[in-house]
Every structure is written in C-alpha cells, then in structure tokens.
PDB file of C-alpha atoms in Angstrom:
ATOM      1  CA  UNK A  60    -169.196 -36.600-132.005  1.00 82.00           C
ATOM      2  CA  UNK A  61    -171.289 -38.417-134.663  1.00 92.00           C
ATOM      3  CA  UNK A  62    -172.661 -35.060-136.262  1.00 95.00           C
ATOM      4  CA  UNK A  63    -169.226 -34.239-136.708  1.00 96.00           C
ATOM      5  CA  UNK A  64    -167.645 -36.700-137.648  1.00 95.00           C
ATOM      6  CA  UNK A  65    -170.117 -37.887-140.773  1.00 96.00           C
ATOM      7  CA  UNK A  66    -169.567 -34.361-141.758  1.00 97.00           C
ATOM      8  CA  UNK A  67    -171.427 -31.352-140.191  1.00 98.00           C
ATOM      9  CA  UNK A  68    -169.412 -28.309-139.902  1.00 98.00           C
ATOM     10  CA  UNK A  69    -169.778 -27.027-136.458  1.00 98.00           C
ATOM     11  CA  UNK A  70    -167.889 -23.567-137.511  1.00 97.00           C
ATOM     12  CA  UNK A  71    -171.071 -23.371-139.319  1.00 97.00           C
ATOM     13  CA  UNK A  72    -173.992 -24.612-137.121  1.00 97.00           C
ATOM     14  CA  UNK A  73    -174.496 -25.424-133.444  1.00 97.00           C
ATOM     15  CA  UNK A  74    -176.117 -28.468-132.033  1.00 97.00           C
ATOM     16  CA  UNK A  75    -178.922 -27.524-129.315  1.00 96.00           C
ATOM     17  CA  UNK A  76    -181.316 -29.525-127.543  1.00 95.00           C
ATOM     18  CA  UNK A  77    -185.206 -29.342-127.949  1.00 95.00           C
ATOM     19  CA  UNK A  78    -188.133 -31.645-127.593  1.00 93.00           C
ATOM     20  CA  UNK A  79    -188.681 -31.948-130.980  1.00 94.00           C
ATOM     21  CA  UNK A  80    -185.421 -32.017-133.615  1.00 95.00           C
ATOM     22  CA  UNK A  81    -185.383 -30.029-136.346  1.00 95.00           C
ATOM     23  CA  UNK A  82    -182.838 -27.625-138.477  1.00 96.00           C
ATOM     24  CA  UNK A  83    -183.455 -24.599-139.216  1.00 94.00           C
ATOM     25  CA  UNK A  84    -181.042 -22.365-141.558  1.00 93.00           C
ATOM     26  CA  UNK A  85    -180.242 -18.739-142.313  1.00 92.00           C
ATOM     27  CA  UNK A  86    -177.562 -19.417-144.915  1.00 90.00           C
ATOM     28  CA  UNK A  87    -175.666 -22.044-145.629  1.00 92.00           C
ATOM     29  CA  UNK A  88    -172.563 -20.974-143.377  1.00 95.00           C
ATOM     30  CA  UNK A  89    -175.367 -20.769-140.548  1.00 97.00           C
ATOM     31  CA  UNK A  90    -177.311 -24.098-140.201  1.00 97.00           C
ATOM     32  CA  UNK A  91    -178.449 -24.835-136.753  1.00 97.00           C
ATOM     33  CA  UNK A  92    -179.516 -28.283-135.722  1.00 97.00           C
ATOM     34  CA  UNK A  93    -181.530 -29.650-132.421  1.00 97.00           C
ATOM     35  CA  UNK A  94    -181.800 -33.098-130.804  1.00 95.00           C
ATOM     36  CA  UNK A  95    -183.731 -34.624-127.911  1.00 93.00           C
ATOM     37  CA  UNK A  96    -182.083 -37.194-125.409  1.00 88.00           C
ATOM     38  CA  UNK A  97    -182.859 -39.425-122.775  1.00 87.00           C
ATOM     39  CA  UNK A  98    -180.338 -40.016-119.707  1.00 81.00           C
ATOM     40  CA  UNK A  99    -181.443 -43.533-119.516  1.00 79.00           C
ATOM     41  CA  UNK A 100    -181.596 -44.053-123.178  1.00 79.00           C
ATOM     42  CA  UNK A 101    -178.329 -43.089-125.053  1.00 75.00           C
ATOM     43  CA  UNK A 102    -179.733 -44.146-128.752  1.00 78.00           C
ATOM     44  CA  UNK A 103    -182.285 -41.869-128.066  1.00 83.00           C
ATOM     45  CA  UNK A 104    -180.994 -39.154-129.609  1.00 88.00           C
ATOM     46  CA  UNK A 105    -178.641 -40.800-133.143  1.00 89.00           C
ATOM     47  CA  UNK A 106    -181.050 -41.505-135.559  1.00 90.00           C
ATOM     48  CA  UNK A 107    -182.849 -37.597-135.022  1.00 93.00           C
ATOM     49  CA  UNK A 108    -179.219 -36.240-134.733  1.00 95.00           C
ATOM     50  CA  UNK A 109    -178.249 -37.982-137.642  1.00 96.00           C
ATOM     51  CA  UNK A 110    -180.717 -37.354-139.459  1.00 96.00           C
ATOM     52  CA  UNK A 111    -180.598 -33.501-138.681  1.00 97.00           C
ATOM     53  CA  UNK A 112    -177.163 -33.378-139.589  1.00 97.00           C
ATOM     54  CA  UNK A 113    -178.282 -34.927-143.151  1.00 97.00           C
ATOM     55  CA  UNK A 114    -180.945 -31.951-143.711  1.00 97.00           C
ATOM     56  CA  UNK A 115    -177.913 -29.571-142.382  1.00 97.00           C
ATOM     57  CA  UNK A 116    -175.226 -30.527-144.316  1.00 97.00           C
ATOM     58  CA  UNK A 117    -177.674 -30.703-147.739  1.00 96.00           C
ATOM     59  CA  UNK A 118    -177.992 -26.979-146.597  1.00 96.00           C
ATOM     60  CA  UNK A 119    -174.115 -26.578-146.013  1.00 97.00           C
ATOM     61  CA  UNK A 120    -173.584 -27.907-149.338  1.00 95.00           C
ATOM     62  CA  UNK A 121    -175.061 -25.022-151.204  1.00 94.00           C
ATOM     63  CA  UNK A 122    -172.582 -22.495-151.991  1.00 94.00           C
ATOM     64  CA  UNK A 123    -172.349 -18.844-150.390  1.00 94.00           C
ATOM     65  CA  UNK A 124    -172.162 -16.874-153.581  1.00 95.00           C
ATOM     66  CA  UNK A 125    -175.499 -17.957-154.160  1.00 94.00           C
ATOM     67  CA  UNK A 126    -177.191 -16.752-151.259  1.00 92.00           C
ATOM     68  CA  UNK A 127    -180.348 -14.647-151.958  1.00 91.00           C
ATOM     69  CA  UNK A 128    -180.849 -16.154-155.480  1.00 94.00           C
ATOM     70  CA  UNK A 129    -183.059 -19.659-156.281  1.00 92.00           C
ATOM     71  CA  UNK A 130    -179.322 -21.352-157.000  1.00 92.00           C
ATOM     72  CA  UNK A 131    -178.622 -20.257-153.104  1.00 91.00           C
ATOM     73  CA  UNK A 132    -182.170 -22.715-151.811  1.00 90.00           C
ATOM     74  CA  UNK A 133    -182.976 -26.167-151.773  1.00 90.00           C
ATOM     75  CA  UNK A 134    -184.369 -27.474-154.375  1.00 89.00           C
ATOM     76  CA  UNK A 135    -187.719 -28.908-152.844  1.00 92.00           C
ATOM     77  CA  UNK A 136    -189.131 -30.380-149.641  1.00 91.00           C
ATOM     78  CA  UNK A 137    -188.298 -33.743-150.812  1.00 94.00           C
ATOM     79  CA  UNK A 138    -184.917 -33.962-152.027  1.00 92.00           C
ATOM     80  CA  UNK A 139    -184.299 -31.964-148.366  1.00 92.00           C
ATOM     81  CA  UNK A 140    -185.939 -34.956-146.822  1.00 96.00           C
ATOM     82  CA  UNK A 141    -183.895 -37.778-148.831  1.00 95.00           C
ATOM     83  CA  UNK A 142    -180.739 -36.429-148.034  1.00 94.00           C
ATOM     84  CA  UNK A 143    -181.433 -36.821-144.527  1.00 96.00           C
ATOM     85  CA  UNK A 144    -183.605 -39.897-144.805  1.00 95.00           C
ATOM     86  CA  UNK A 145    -180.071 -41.431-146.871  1.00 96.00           C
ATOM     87  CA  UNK A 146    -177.650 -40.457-143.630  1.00 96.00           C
ATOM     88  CA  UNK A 147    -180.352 -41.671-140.863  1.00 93.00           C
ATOM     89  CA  UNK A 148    -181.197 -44.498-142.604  1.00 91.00           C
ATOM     90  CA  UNK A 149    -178.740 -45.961-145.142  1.00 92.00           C
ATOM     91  CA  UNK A 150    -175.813 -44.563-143.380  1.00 94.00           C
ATOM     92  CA  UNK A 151    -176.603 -44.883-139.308  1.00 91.00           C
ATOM     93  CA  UNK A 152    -178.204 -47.797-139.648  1.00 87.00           C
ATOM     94  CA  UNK A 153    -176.103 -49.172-141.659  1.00 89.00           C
ATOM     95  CA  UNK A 154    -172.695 -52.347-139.743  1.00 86.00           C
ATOM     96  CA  UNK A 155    -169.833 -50.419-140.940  1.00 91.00           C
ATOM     97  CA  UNK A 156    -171.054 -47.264-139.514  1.00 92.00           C
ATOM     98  CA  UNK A 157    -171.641 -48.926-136.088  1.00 88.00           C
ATOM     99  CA  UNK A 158    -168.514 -50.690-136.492  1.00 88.00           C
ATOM    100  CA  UNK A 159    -166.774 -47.367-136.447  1.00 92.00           C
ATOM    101  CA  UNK A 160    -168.711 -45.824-134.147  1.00 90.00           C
ATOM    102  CA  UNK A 161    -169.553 -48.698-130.965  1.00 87.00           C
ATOM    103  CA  UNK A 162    -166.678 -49.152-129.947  1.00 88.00           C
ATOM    104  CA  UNK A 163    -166.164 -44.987-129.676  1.00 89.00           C
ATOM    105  CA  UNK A 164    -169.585 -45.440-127.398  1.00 85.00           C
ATOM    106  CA  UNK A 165    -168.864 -48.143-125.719  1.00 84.00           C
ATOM    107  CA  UNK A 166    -165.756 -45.956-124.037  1.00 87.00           C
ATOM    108  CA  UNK A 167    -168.266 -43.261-123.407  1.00 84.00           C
ATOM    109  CA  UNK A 168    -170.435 -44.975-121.870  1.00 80.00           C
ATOM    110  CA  UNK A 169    -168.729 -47.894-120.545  1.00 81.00           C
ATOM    111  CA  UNK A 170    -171.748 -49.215-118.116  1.00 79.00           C
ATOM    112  CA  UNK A 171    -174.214 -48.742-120.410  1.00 75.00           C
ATOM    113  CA  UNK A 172    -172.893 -50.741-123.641  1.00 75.00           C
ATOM    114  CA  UNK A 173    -170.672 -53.440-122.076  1.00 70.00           C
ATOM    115  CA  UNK A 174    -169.283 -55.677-125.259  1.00 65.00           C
ATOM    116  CA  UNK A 175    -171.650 -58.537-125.340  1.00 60.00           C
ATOM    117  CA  UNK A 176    -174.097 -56.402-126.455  1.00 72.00           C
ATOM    118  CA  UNK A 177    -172.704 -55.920-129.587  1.00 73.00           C
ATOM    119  CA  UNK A 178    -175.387 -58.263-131.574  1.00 76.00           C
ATOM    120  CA  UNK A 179    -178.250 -57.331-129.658  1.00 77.00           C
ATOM    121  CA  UNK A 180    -177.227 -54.177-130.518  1.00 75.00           C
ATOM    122  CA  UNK A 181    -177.058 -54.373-134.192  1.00 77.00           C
ATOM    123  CA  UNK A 182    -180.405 -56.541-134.657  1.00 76.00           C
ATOM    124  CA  UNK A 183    -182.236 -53.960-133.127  1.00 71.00           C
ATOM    125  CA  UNK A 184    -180.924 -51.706-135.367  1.00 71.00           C
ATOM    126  CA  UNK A 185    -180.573 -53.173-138.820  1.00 66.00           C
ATOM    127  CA  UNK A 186    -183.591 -55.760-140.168  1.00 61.00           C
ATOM    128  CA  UNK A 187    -182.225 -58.980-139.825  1.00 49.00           C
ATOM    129  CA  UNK A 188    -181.982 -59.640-143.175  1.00 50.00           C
ATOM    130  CA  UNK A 189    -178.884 -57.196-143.498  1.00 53.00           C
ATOM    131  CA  UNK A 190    -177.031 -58.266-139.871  1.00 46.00           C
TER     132      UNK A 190
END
C-alpha cells in the first residue's frame, strides 16, 4: 500500500520479503524490492520499504531507450542513496505523510493502532522539534 501509493510501479517491480531489504534492478521496467517484517511490530517494515521504494523508483525513473548505455545507469552510489534517504526520511517521517497514511493503518490494523495513539505515535517518529 505505501510503496504504491508514494509511487512505485508494481507493473514494474515486485515487493518480496527477506531478512535484509534491498533492491536490486535489471532495467528500469524491472526493479525488484525486499522488506523484512515483524508480526508483533507493524512499523517494522515502513521506513526499509520506503526507503527501498526510493532507490526503486530513482531506478524506474531512468528511461528505457537508454538501457545498455551510461545515460541508461545511475549516476553514482550516492545520489542512489539520497533519493532513498529523501523518501525514508524527509517524506515517511515526515506529519502530512502520516496524516495520510494512519488513519489507512489504523483500519488495517484496528487493535494494534487504536486512535489515542496518534501522538505517541508521531513523537516517536519525528524529533520533537518538528511534531
């Protein structure tokens, strides 16, 4: 649902599960993205999946016809790692995001994130200086 919805294209990817997360691609119509989770921990999982989706979509962005060629690869190690440092960090850690998305959790898992904890919640998440 997240992955999705902040943008990775699942008609070119899959989301898989591993004990370590990580993206791996063969083009950039075939990026493939893992997660870990916890059944007793449901923000286990967001910030790796988000930020997996970050280094997937960077890799989605580059276009098709350039495939084979430097134009068709990222352009380093780091500017991989700040596009998905931007989405894990600036983006899913970020009160509108949550906004958006709690409530969508909150149905999902209605035992696990009743609505009082929606400012524990959010200092955990964000420093206090930005709640």
């Amino acid at each position: 649902m997240v992955a999705q919805t902040i943008g990775y294209d699942f008609d070119a990817g899959r989301l898989d599960v591993s004990a370590h997360p990580f993206t791996t691609q063969f083009h950039s119509e075939d990026v493939r993205i893992t997660t870990r989770f916890n059944p007793q921990d449901i923000f286990y999982s967001l910030p790796a999946t988000i930020h997996e989706a970050g280094h997937a979509m960077y890799e989605q962005g580059i276009p098709i016809e350039h495939f084979g060629t430097p134009l068709g690869e990222s352009v380093s190690l780091g500017i991989h790692e700040s596009q998905s440092m931007i989405w894990e960090n600036n983006v899913g850690r970020s009160k509108p995001f949550w906004h958006y998305f709690y409530p969508k959790l909150q149905k999902t898992f209605p035992s696990r994130l009743p609505r009082y904890l929606w400012m524990i919640f959010m200092t955990a998440l964000i420093p206090l200086n930005q709640v």
